[in-house]
Amino acid sequence: MPLSRLPSAAMDQAMRLLGAAGQEEAAIRQAAWVARCVGRGESAPLTPEAVAALAHTLKQHRVERGTLLFQGGQPAAGVWIVREGRVELSVGSGRRRAVVGVLRPGDVDGDISLLLDMPLPYSARVLDDATLLSLTASDFEHLLATSLPIARRWLSSVASRLAASQGRLLGLLGRSLTAQVAQLLLDEAVDGQVPLPQRTLAAMLGAQRPSLNKILKELERDGLVGVRYAAIDVLDPDGLAKLAR
Amino acid sequence: MPLSRLPSAAMDQAMRLLGAAGQEEAAIRQAAWVARCVGRGESAPLTPEAVAALAHTLKQHRVERGTLLFQGGQPAAGVWIVREGRVELSVGSGRRRAVVGVLRPGDVDGDISLLLDMPLPYSARVLDDATLLSLTASDFEHLLATSLPIARRWLSSVASRLAASQGRLLGLLGRSLTAQVAQLLLDEAVDGQVPLPQRTLAAMLGAQRPSLNKILKELERDGLVGVRYAAIDVLDPDGLAKLAR
DNA sequence: CCGATCCTGTCAGGTCACCGACATTCATCT
DNA sequence: AGATGAATGTCGGTGACCTGACAGGATCGG
């Protein structure tokens, strides 16, 4: 999931200053932001036409905390792009719940199921009041089928997700829970913070919450992390990296 | 430069004997096969030009068992496509070795590192005497930058690998080793057989070989699998699926 | 045919993480 | 401010998996 996490404060301010008259321009900016999020494209620069095509098909949604964006097993309705807030991807429920990942601004989902024409493998629930962008299935396919720069960029976006997924696989295989926790905290930290409850972190490792809590207290005792309410502070990334190996 | 150092002498000789016309047709066939492997393309049919472009850039190699195709940490030299045989992807060594996956005919690798411009995350070793196809890095980028049908198909290829990786992640999270073994056998079986030594299977789960062996004997006692030398027979897929849930 | 090498089968001891449960602290809403 | 729900801190018993080691069988080379 380590797609580009871009500071969007400056952008938001610019949008406010523009006002209603610049609605068209705001849409273009939105599209350009998405284009930056969807992969890198040094070898496929985006044409103004491609950005405009994106701008006209993107829809914006305000979604409140707790909303179920989609449910596992159903066909994908379209592509979701997180503009602001977080979205949790999970399977199962109760004590057998596993968290596949947590989307943050700049992350994309739903496209894989569309590309492969398979049902969604997990459910998505919105963690904070959020702003989301969406593409319908047909708009998405049309974009890919007509714009090579967009297809090329989307390719690198999916590639980076694959690399992240394989990295997480390696982080789990044959490692002690301590090493897994250290790795997870490093992966998920943004600005030295991991704003997730221990229950969720445990579900991301397929571990029990008490086991995770024990390890977190050990890490805190060693000065590597700070444990707060529904959040972990990463105090010593280098020390964690040493544990994670 | 592992590309140029591979033993391709036999192939070169065969091509010379064939003559120009046969060589061209063989190359086209090869390219069409690759195109089928690299994703589905119901919405992006391949043009004859695209297939021809592929055909002219593919190189064929015969590689003998045990060859190290590439090593983790180095930049990717190009894209590899397995035509025949198997290739093992792994990290680490000794008893801390983890097997990321085993490539079989039709599988592709090396493209992710090129797309993201990152070093290869694992090493690749050839398990059987094999036939491989390759694309150089620049040919690959050129293909993607000029042919939309190929970019579109490659996109679905990477997408399906991502789905598989996430599936394996879910197969590991919070499941007993027995469930993991059952899942792995179902995933890796081809024609009801899994032709891998227990040491490799254990490394794919990040488990120890004795632990795996104990579970395999239990499964054999229950008539779900047959244990042979360096191979497992899947006798009762439904029974395994029930265990894997 | 024989040695070398890989693979399988198996064992005991020790450790680690699961499991259910409970009390406590924190945040939020009325 | 008080009530309510959620998240944290903590505890033992139990079972599962790891560790290291060794013996025996299969395969392949000379």
Coordinates of C-alpha atoms (C1' of nucleotides) in Angstrom, one line a residue:
Chain A
M1 CA 0.0 0.0 0.0
P2 CA 2.9 2.5 0.1
L3 CA 1.5 4.4 -2.9
S4 CA 2.4 8.0 -2.9
R5 CA 1.1 9.7 0.2
L6 CA 0.9 13.3 -0.8
P7 CA 0.4 16.3 1.3
S8 CA -2.9 17.6 0.2
A9 CA -3.3 20.6 2.5
A10 CA -2.0 23.1 -0.1
M11 CA -4.2 21.6 -2.7
D12 CA -7.3 21.9 -0.6
Q13 CA -6.6 25.5 0.1
A14 CA -6.1 26.2 -3.6
M15 CA -9.5 24.6 -4.3
R16 CA -11.2 26.7 -1.7
L17 CA -9.7 29.9 -3.1
L18 CA -10.9 29.0 -6.6
G19 CA -14.6 29.0 -5.6
A20 CA -17.5 27.8 -7.7
A21 CA -16.3 29.5 -10.8
G22 CA -13.3 27.2 -10.9
Q23 CA -15.3 24.0 -10.7
E24 CA -14.0 22.7 -14.0
E25 CA -10.5 23.5 -12.9
A26 CA -11.1 21.8 -9.6
A27 CA -12.1 18.7 -11.4
I28 CA -9.0 18.8 -13.5
R29 CA -6.9 19.2 -10.4
Q30 CA -8.7 16.3 -8.8
A31 CA -7.9 14.2 -11.8
A32 CA -4.2 15.3 -11.8
W33 CA -4.0 14.3 -8.2
V34 CA -5.4 10.8 -9.0
A35 CA -3.0 10.5 -11.9
R36 CA -0.1 11.1 -9.5
C37 CA -1.5 8.5 -7.1
V38 CA -2.0 5.9 -9.8
G39 CA 1.5 4.9 -10.4
R40 CA 4.5 6.7 -11.6
G41 CA 4.9 7.4 -15.3
E42 CA 8.3 8.7 -16.2
S43 CA 8.1 6.7 -19.4
A44 CA 4.5 7.6 -20.1
P45 CA 3.8 11.3 -19.5
L46 CA 0.2 12.1 -19.1
T47 CA -1.4 14.1 -21.9
P48 CA -3.8 16.9 -21.1
E49 CA -6.4 14.9 -22.9
A50 CA -5.9 11.9 -20.7
V51 CA -6.2 14.1 -17.6
A52 CA -9.4 15.7 -18.9
A53 CA -10.9 12.3 -19.7
L54 CA -10.2 11.3 -16.1
A55 CA -11.7 14.5 -14.7
H56 CA -15.0 14.0 -16.5
T57 CA -15.5 10.5 -15.2
L58 CA -14.5 10.9 -11.6
K59 CA -17.3 11.3 -9.1
Q60 CA -16.8 12.5 -5.6
H61 CA -18.5 11.2 -2.5
R62 CA -18.6 12.1 1.2
V63 CA -18.9 9.0 3.2
E64 CA -19.4 8.8 7.0
R65 CA -17.6 6.6 9.4
G66 CA -18.8 3.1 9.6
T67 CA -20.2 2.8 6.1
L68 CA -19.8 -0.5 4.4
L69 CA -18.4 0.5 1.0
F70 CA -18.7 -3.0 -0.5
Q71 CA -19.0 -6.5 0.7
G72 CA -16.9 -9.5 -0.1
G73 CA -18.3 -12.0 -2.6
Q74 CA -20.2 -9.4 -4.6
P75 CA -19.1 -8.2 -8.0
A76 CA -17.2 -4.9 -8.0
A77 CA -19.4 -1.9 -8.9
G78 CA -16.5 0.4 -9.8
V79 CA -13.1 1.7 -8.7
W80 CA -12.7 3.6 -5.4
I81 CA -9.9 6.1 -4.7
V82 CA -9.4 7.4 -1.3
R83 CA -9.1 11.2 -1.2
E84 CA -9.3 11.7 2.6
G85 CA -9.8 9.3 5.5
R86 CA -9.1 5.6 5.8
V87 CA -10.9 2.4 4.6
E88 CA -10.4 -1.0 6.2
L89 CA -10.3 -4.2 4.0
S90 CA -11.2 -7.3 5.9
V91 CA -12.6 -10.9 5.6
G92 CA -14.5 -12.9 8.1
S93 CA -16.0 -11.6 11.3
G94 CA -16.0 -12.1 15.0
R95 CA -12.7 -13.6 16.3
R96 CA -11.8 -15.1 13.0
R97 CA -11.6 -11.7 11.3
A98 CA -8.5 -11.0 9.2
V99 CA -7.6 -7.5 8.0
V100 CA -6.1 -7.5 4.5
G101 CA -5.0 -3.9 4.6
V102 CA -6.0 -0.3 5.4
L103 CA -6.4 2.1 2.5
R104 CA -5.2 5.7 3.1
P105 CA -5.3 8.8 0.9
G106 CA -4.0 8.0 -2.5
D107 CA -4.8 4.3 -2.4
V108 CA -7.0 2.6 -4.9
D109 CA -9.2 -0.5 -4.8
G110 CA -11.9 -2.4 -6.7
D111 CA -9.9 -2.3 -9.9
I112 CA -8.5 -5.8 -9.5
S113 CA -11.9 -7.4 -9.4
L114 CA -13.0 -5.5 -12.4
L115 CA -9.9 -6.4 -14.4
L116 CA -10.2 -10.1 -13.6
D117 CA -14.0 -10.1 -13.6
M118 CA -14.1 -11.9 -10.3
P119 CA -16.1 -11.1 -7.1
L120 CA -14.6 -8.9 -4.5
P121 CA -12.4 -11.0 -2.2
Y122 CA -13.0 -8.8 0.9
S123 CA -15.3 -6.2 2.5
A124 CA -14.4 -2.5 2.8
R125 CA -15.5 -0.4 5.8
V126 CA -14.8 3.3 6.1
L127 CA -12.9 4.1 9.4
D128 CA -13.2 7.9 9.4
D129 CA -15.5 10.3 7.8
A130 CA -14.0 10.3 4.4
T131 CA -13.9 11.7 0.9
L132 CA -13.8 9.2 -1.9
L133 CA -13.6 9.3 -5.6
S134 CA -15.1 6.7 -7.8
L135 CA -15.1 5.4 -11.4
T136 CA -17.9 3.3 -12.7
A137 CA -16.9 -0.1 -14.2
S138 CA -17.6 1.0 -17.7
D139 CA -15.8 4.3 -17.4
F140 CA -12.8 2.5 -16.0
E141 CA -12.7 0.0 -18.9
H142 CA -13.2 2.7 -21.4
L143 CA -10.3 4.8 -20.0
L144 CA -8.0 1.8 -20.1
A145 CA -9.0 0.8 -23.5
T146 CA -8.5 4.3 -25.0
S147 CA -5.7 5.9 -23.1
L148 CA -2.3 4.3 -23.2
P149 CA -0.7 6.6 -20.7
I150 CA -3.4 5.8 -18.2
A151 CA -3.1 2.1 -18.8
R152 CA 0.7 2.4 -18.4
R153 CA 0.4 4.2 -15.1
W154 CA -2.3 1.9 -13.8
L155 CA 0.0 -0.9 -14.5
S156 CA 2.7 0.5 -12.3
S157 CA 0.1 1.1 -9.6
V158 CA -1.0 -2.5 -9.6
A159 CA 2.6 -3.5 -9.7
S160 CA 3.5 -1.6 -6.6
R161 CA 0.6 -3.1 -4.8
L162 CA 1.8 -6.6 -5.8
A163 CA 5.3 -5.8 -4.5
A164 CA 3.8 -4.6 -1.2
S165 CA 1.7 -7.7 -0.9
Q166 CA 4.7 -10.0 -1.5
G167 CA 6.7 -8.0 1.0
R168 CA 4.0 -8.6 3.6
L169 CA 4.0 -12.3 2.7
L170 CA 7.8 -12.3 3.4
G171 CA 7.2 -10.4 6.6
L172 CA 5.0 -13.2 7.9
L173 CA 6.7 -16.4 6.7
G174 CA 8.6 -18.1 9.6
R175 CA 9.1 -15.0 11.7
S176 CA 8.4 -14.6 15.3
L177 CA 5.4 -12.5 16.3
T178 CA 7.8 -9.8 17.6
A179 CA 9.5 -9.5 14.2
Q180 CA 6.1 -9.4 12.5
V181 CA 4.9 -6.6 14.8
A182 CA 8.0 -4.6 14.2
Q183 CA 7.7 -5.0 10.4
L184 CA 4.0 -4.1 10.5
L185 CA 4.6 -0.9 12.5
L186 CA 7.3 0.2 10.1
D187 CA 5.0 -0.5 7.1
E188 CA 2.0 1.2 8.4
A189 CA 3.5 4.2 10.1
V190 CA 2.8 7.6 8.7
D191 CA 4.6 10.5 10.4
G192 CA 5.8 8.2 13.0
Q193 CA 2.2 7.2 14.0
V194 CA 0.0 4.2 13.5
P195 CA -3.5 5.3 14.3
L196 CA -5.1 1.9 14.6
P197 CA -6.5 0.0 17.7
Q198 CA -4.6 -3.0 18.8
R199 CA -7.5 -5.2 17.8
T200 CA -7.1 -4.1 14.2
L201 CA -3.3 -4.5 14.3
A202 CA -3.7 -8.0 15.7
A203 CA -6.2 -8.9 12.9
M204 CA -3.6 -7.7 10.3
L205 CA -1.2 -10.3 11.6
G206 CA -3.8 -13.0 12.2
A207 CA -2.7 -12.9 15.9
Q208 CA -4.6 -12.6 19.2
R209 CA -4.9 -9.2 20.8
P210 CA -3.4 -10.2 24.1
S211 CA -0.3 -11.6 22.3
L212 CA 0.1 -8.3 20.4
N213 CA -0.4 -6.3 23.6
K214 CA 2.3 -8.2 25.4
I215 CA 4.8 -7.5 22.6
L216 CA 3.8 -3.9 22.4
K217 CA 4.4 -3.4 26.1
E218 CA 7.9 -5.0 25.7
L219 CA 8.6 -2.7 22.8
E220 CA 7.5 0.3 24.9
R221 CA 9.6 -0.8 27.8
D222 CA 12.6 -0.8 25.5
G223 CA 11.8 2.7 24.2
L224 CA 11.1 1.6 20.7
V225 CA 7.4 2.7 20.5
G226 CA 4.9 4.6 22.5
V227 CA 1.5 3.0 23.2
R228 CA -1.5 5.4 23.2
Y229 CA -5.2 5.0 23.0
A230 CA -6.0 3.5 19.6
A231 CA -2.6 4.5 18.3
I232 CA 1.0 3.5 18.4
D233 CA 3.9 6.0 18.1
V234 CA 7.0 4.7 16.4
L235 CA 9.9 6.2 18.4
D236 CA 12.9 4.3 17.1
P237 CA 12.5 3.1 13.5
D238 CA 16.0 1.8 13.3
G239 CA 15.6 -0.3 16.4
L240 CA 12.4 -1.7 15.1
A241 CA 14.1 -2.5 11.7
K242 CA 16.7 -4.4 13.6
L243 CA 14.0 -6.5 15.3
A244 CA 12.1 -7.1 12.1
R245 CA 15.0 -8.8 10.3
Chain B
M1 CA 24.3 -9.7 -17.9
P2 CA 22.9 -13.1 -17.2
L3 CA 20.9 -12.8 -20.4
S4 CA 23.8 -13.2 -22.8
R5 CA 25.6 -15.9 -20.7
L6 CA 22.9 -18.5 -20.9
P7 CA 23.4 -21.7 -22.7
S8 CA 21.4 -21.0 -25.9
A9 CA 23.8 -22.7 -28.3
A10 CA 21.4 -25.6 -29.0
M11 CA 18.6 -23.3 -29.7
D12 CA 20.6 -21.2 -32.1
Q13 CA 21.7 -24.2 -34.0
A14 CA 18.1 -25.4 -34.3
M15 CA 17.1 -22.0 -35.6
R16 CA 19.8 -22.0 -38.2
L17 CA 18.7 -25.4 -39.4
L18 CA 15.1 -24.4 -39.8
G19 CA 15.8 -21.6 -42.2
A20 CA 14.4 -18.1 -42.3
A21 CA 10.7 -19.0 -43.0
G22 CA 10.3 -21.6 -40.3
Q23 CA 12.1 -19.3 -37.9
E24 CA 9.7 -16.5 -38.4
E25 CA 6.7 -18.7 -38.0
A26 CA 8.1 -20.3 -34.8
A27 CA 8.7 -16.9 -33.4
I28 CA 5.1 -15.8 -34.1
R29 CA 3.8 -19.0 -32.5
Q30 CA 5.9 -18.3 -29.5
A31 CA 4.7 -14.8 -29.2
A32 CA 1.0 -15.8 -29.5
W33 CA 1.6 -18.3 -26.7
V34 CA 3.1 -15.6 -24.5
A35 CA 0.2 -13.3 -25.3
R36 CA -2.2 -16.0 -24.1
C37 CA -0.2 -16.3 -20.9
V38 CA 0.0 -12.6 -20.2
G39 CA -3.5 -11.9 -19.1
R40 CA -6.9 -12.2 -20.7
G41 CA -7.9 -9.6 -23.2
E42 CA -11.6 -9.8 -24.0
S43 CA -11.7 -6.1 -24.0
A44 CA -8.4 -5.6 -25.8
P45 CA -7.9 -8.0 -28.6
L46 CA -4.4 -8.3 -29.8
T47 CA -3.6 -7.0 -33.2
P48 CA -1.3 -8.9 -35.6
E49 CA 1.1 -6.0 -35.4
A50 CA 1.3 -6.3 -31.6
V51 CA 2.0 -10.1 -31.8
A52 CA 4.6 -9.5 -34.4
A53 CA 6.3 -6.8 -32.2
L54 CA 6.4 -9.3 -29.4
A55 CA 7.8 -12.0 -31.6
H56 CA 10.7 -9.9 -32.7
T57 CA 11.8 -9.1 -29.2
L58 CA 11.4 -12.5 -27.5
K59 CA 14.6 -14.5 -27.0
Q60 CA 14.5 -18.2 -26.2
H61 CA 16.9 -19.9 -23.8
R62 CA 17.5 -23.5 -22.7
V63 CA 18.6 -23.5 -19.1
E64 CA 19.8 -26.4 -17.1
R65 CA 18.6 -27.4 -13.7
G66 CA 20.2 -25.6 -10.8
T67 CA 21.0 -22.4 -12.7
L68 CA 20.6 -19.2 -10.7
L69 CA 18.5 -17.0 -13.0
F70 CA 18.9 -13.9 -10.9
Q71 CA 19.8 -12.9 -7.4
G72 CA 17.8 -10.9 -5.0
G73 CA 19.0 -7.3 -4.5
Q74 CA 20.2 -6.8 -8.0
P75 CA 18.4 -4.7 -10.6
A76 CA 16.2 -6.7 -13.0
A77 CA 17.9 -7.4 -16.3
G78 CA 14.7 -8.2 -18.1
V79 CA 11.4 -10.1 -18.1
W80 CA 11.4 -13.9 -17.9
I81 CA 8.6 -16.1 -19.1
V82 CA 8.6 -19.8 -18.4
R83 CA 8.0 -22.0 -21.4
E84 CA 8.8 -25.3 -19.9
G85 CA 10.1 -26.4 -16.5
R86 CA 9.8 -24.8 -13.1
V87 CA 11.6 -21.9 -11.4
E88 CA 11.7 -21.4 -7.6
L89 CA 11.6 -17.9 -6.1
S90 CA 13.1 -17.6 -2.7
V91 CA 14.8 -15.3 -0.2
G92 CA 17.3 -16.1 2.5
S93 CA 19.3 -19.3 2.8
G94 CA 19.9 -22.1 5.2
R95 CA 17.1 -22.8 7.6
R96 CA 15.8 -19.3 7.3
R97 CA 15.0 -19.7 3.7
A98 CA 11.5 -18.7 2.5
V99 CA 10.0 -19.7 -0.8
V100 CA 7.9 -17.0 -2.3
G101 CA 6.5 -19.1 -5.1
V102 CA 7.3 -21.6 -7.8
L103 CA 6.9 -20.5 -11.4
R104 CA 5.4 -23.0 -13.9
P105 CA 4.9 -22.8 -17.7
G106 CA 3.1 -19.6 -18.6
D107 CA 4.3 -17.7 -15.5
V108 CA 6.1 -14.4 -15.8
D109 CA 8.6 -12.6 -13.5
G110 CA 11.0 -9.7 -13.4
D111 CA 8.5 -7.3 -14.8
I112 CA 7.5 -5.9 -11.4
S113 CA 11.0 -4.8 -10.6
L114 CA 11.3 -3.1 -14.0
L115 CA 8.0 -1.3 -13.7
L116 CA 8.9 0.0 -10.3
D117 CA 12.6 0.5 -10.9
M118 CA 13.4 -1.4 -7.8
P119 CA 15.9 -4.2 -7.1
L120 CA 14.6 -7.8 -7.3
P121 CA 13.2 -8.8 -4.0
Y122 CA 14.1 -12.5 -4.3
S123 CA 16.3 -14.9 -6.1
A124 CA 15.2 -17.3 -8.9
R125 CA 16.6 -20.8 -9.3
V126 CA 15.7 -23.2 -12.1
L127 CA 14.3 -26.5 -10.7
D128 CA 14.2 -28.6 -13.9
D129 CA 16.0 -28.4 -17.2
A130 CA 13.9 -25.6 -18.6
T131 CA 13.0 -23.5 -21.6
L132 CA 12.6 -19.8 -20.9
L133 CA 11.8 -16.8 -22.9
S134 CA 13.1 -13.3 -22.2
L135 CA 12.5 -9.7 -23.0
T136 CA 15.2 -7.1 -22.3
A137 CA 14.3 -4.2 -20.1
S138 CA 14.3 -1.7 -22.9
D139 CA 12.3 -3.9 -25.2
F140 CA 9.8 -4.4 -22.5
E141 CA 9.4 -0.7 -21.8
H142 CA 9.2 0.0 -25.5
L143 CA 6.4 -2.6 -26.0
L144 CA 4.4 -1.2 -23.1
A145 CA 4.9 2.4 -24.3
T146 CA 3.8 1.7 -27.9
S147 CA 1.2 -1.0 -27.8
L148 CA -2.0 -0.4 -25.8
P149 CA -3.3 -4.0 -26.3
I150 CA -0.2 -5.4 -24.7
A151 CA -0.2 -2.9 -21.9
R152 CA -3.8 -3.7 -21.2
R153 CA -3.1 -7.4 -21.2
W154 CA -0.1 -7.1 -19.0
L155 CA -2.2 -5.1 -16.6
S156 CA -4.6 -8.1 -16.1
S157 CA -1.6 -10.4 -15.8
V158 CA -0.2 -8.3 -12.9
A159 CA -3.7 -8.0 -11.4
S160 CA -4.1 -11.8 -11.3
R161 CA -0.8 -12.2 -9.6
L162 CA -1.9 -9.6 -7.0
A163 CA -5.1 -11.5 -6.4
A164 CA -3.1 -14.7 -6.0
S165 CA -0.7 -13.0 -3.6
Q166 CA -3.6 -11.6 -1.5
G167 CA -5.2 -15.0 -1.5
R168 CA -2.1 -16.6 -0.1
L169 CA -1.9 -13.9 2.5
L170 CA -5.4 -14.8 3.7
G171 CA -4.5 -18.5 3.6
L172 CA -1.8 -17.8 6.2
L173 CA -3.4 -15.3 8.5
G174 CA -4.5 -16.9 11.8
R175 CA -4.9 -20.4 10.4
S176 CA -3.5 -23.6 11.9
L177 CA -0.6 -25.2 10.1
T178 CA -2.9 -28.0 9.0
A179 CA -5.2 -25.6 7.3
Q180 CA -2.3 -23.9 5.7
V181 CA -0.9 -27.2 4.4
A182 CA -4.3 -28.1 2.9
Q183 CA -4.6 -24.8 1.2
L184 CA -1.1 -24.9 -0.2
L185 CA -1.6 -28.4 -1.6
L186 CA -4.8 -27.3 -3.3
D187 CA -3.1 -24.2 -4.7
E188 CA 0.0 -25.9 -6.0
A189 CA -1.5 -29.1 -7.3
V190 CA -1.4 -29.7 -11.1
D191 CA -3.1 -32.9 -12.3
G192 CA -3.5 -34.0 -8.7
Q193 CA 0.3 -33.8 -8.0
V194 CA 2.6 -31.5 -6.2
P195 CA 6.1 -32.4 -7.3
L196 CA 8.0 -30.6 -4.6
P197 CA 10.1 -32.0 -1.7
Q198 CA 8.8 -31.4 1.8
R199 CA 11.6 -29.1 2.5
T200 CA 10.4 -26.7 -0.2
L201 CA 6.8 -27.0 0.8
A202 CA 7.8 -26.2 4.4
A203 CA 9.7 -23.1 3.2
M204 CA 6.6 -21.9 1.3
L205 CA 4.7 -21.8 4.6
G206 CA 7.6 -20.6 6.7
A207 CA 7.3 -23.8 8.7
Q208 CA 9.8 -26.4 9.8
R209 CA 10.1 -29.6 7.8
P210 CA 9.3 -32.0 10.8
S211 CA 6.1 -30.0 11.5
L212 CA 5.1 -30.3 7.9
N213 CA 5.9 -34.0 7.8
K214 CA 3.8 -34.8 10.8
I215 CA 0.8 -33.1 9.2
L216 CA 1.4 -34.9 5.9
K217 CA 1.4 -38.2 7.6
E218 CA -1.9 -37.4 9.3
L219 CA -3.4 -36.4 6.0
E220 CA -2.1 -39.6 4.5
R221 CA -3.6 -41.7 7.3
D222 CA -6.9 -40.0 6.6
G223 CA -6.7 -40.9 2.9
L224 CA -6.6 -37.2 1.8
V225 CA -3.1 -37.3 0.2
G226 CA -0.4 -39.7 -0.9
V227 CA 3.2 -39.1 0.2
R228 CA 5.8 -40.0 -2.3
Y229 CA 9.5 -39.2 -2.9
A230 CA 9.8 -35.5 -3.5
A231 CA 6.1 -35.3 -4.4
I232 CA 2.6 -35.3 -2.9
D233 CA -0.5 -36.8 -4.5
V234 CA -3.7 -35.0 -3.8
L235 CA -6.3 -37.8 -3.4
D236 CA -9.3 -36.0 -2.0
P237 CA -9.5 -32.3 -3.0
D238 CA -12.9 -31.9 -1.3
G239 CA -11.6 -33.2 2.0
L240 CA -8.6 -30.9 1.8
A241 CA -10.8 -27.9 1.0
K242 CA -12.9 -28.7 4.1
L243 CA -9.7 -28.7 6.3
A244 CA -8.5 -25.5 4.7
R245 CA -11.5 -23.4 5.6
Chain C
dC1 C1' 27.6 -52.0 -8.0
dC2 C1' 28.8 -48.7 -4.7
dG3 C1' 29.3 -44.3 -2.7
dA4 C1' 27.4 -39.7 -2.3
dT5 C1' 23.6 -37.0 -1.8
dC6 C1' 19.2 -35.9 -1.2
dC7 C1' 14.9 -36.9 1.0
dT8 C1' 11.8 -38.9 4.4
dG9 C1' 10.4 -40.5 9.1
dT10 C1' 10.7 -39.8 13.9
dC11 C1' 11.9 -38.5 18.5
dA12 C1' 12.1 -35.6 23.1
dG13 C1' 12.5 -31.1 25.3
dG14 C1' 11.5 -26.3 25.3
dT15 C1' 9.3 -22.2 23.9
dC16 C1' 5.9 -19.5 22.1
dA17 C1' 1.4 -18.1 21.1
dC18 C1' -3.5 -19.2 21.7
dC19 C1' -7.5 -18.9 24.5
dG20 C1' -11.0 -17.3 27.8
dA21 C1' -11.6 -14.3 31.2
dC22 C1' -11.6 -10.1 34.0
dA23 C1' -10.6 -5.4 35.7
dT24 C1' -9.3 -0.9 34.3
dT25 C1' -8.9 3.2 31.5
dC26 C1' -10.3 6.2 27.8
dA27 C1' -13.5 8.6 24.6
dT28 C1' -18.0 9.9 23.2
dC29 C1' -22.7 11.1 23.5
dT30 C1' -26.8 12.9 25.9
Chain D
dA1 C1' -21.4 15.4 34.5
dG2 C1' -22.7 10.8 34.1
dA3 C1' -23.6 6.9 31.3
dT4 C1' -22.1 3.9 27.8
dG5 C1' -19.3 1.6 24.7
dA6 C1' -14.8 0.7 23.3
dA7 C1' -10.0 -0.1 23.9
dT8 C1' -6.2 -1.4 27.0
dG9 C1' -3.6 -4.2 30.6
dT10 C1' -3.1 -8.6 32.5
dC11 C1' -3.4 -13.4 34.1
dG12 C1' -2.6 -18.7 34.0
dG13 C1' -3.5 -23.2 31.6
dT14 C1' -3.0 -25.5 27.5
dG15 C1' -1.7 -26.9 23.1
dA16 C1' 0.9 -26.2 19.0
dC17 C1' 5.0 -25.5 16.8
dC18 C1' 10.1 -25.0 16.8
dT19 C1' 14.7 -26.9 17.7
dG20 C1' 18.4 -30.1 16.9
dA21 C1' 19.4 -34.6 16.0
dC22 C1' 19.6 -39.1 14.1
dA23 C1' 18.4 -43.3 11.3
dG24 C1' 16.8 -45.2 7.2
dG25 C1' 15.2 -45.1 2.2
dA26 C1' 15.4 -43.3 -2.7
dT27 C1' 17.9 -41.6 -6.5
dC28 C1' 21.8 -40.7 -9.3
dG29 C1' 26.5 -40.5 -10.6
dG30 C1' 30.6 -43.0 -11.7

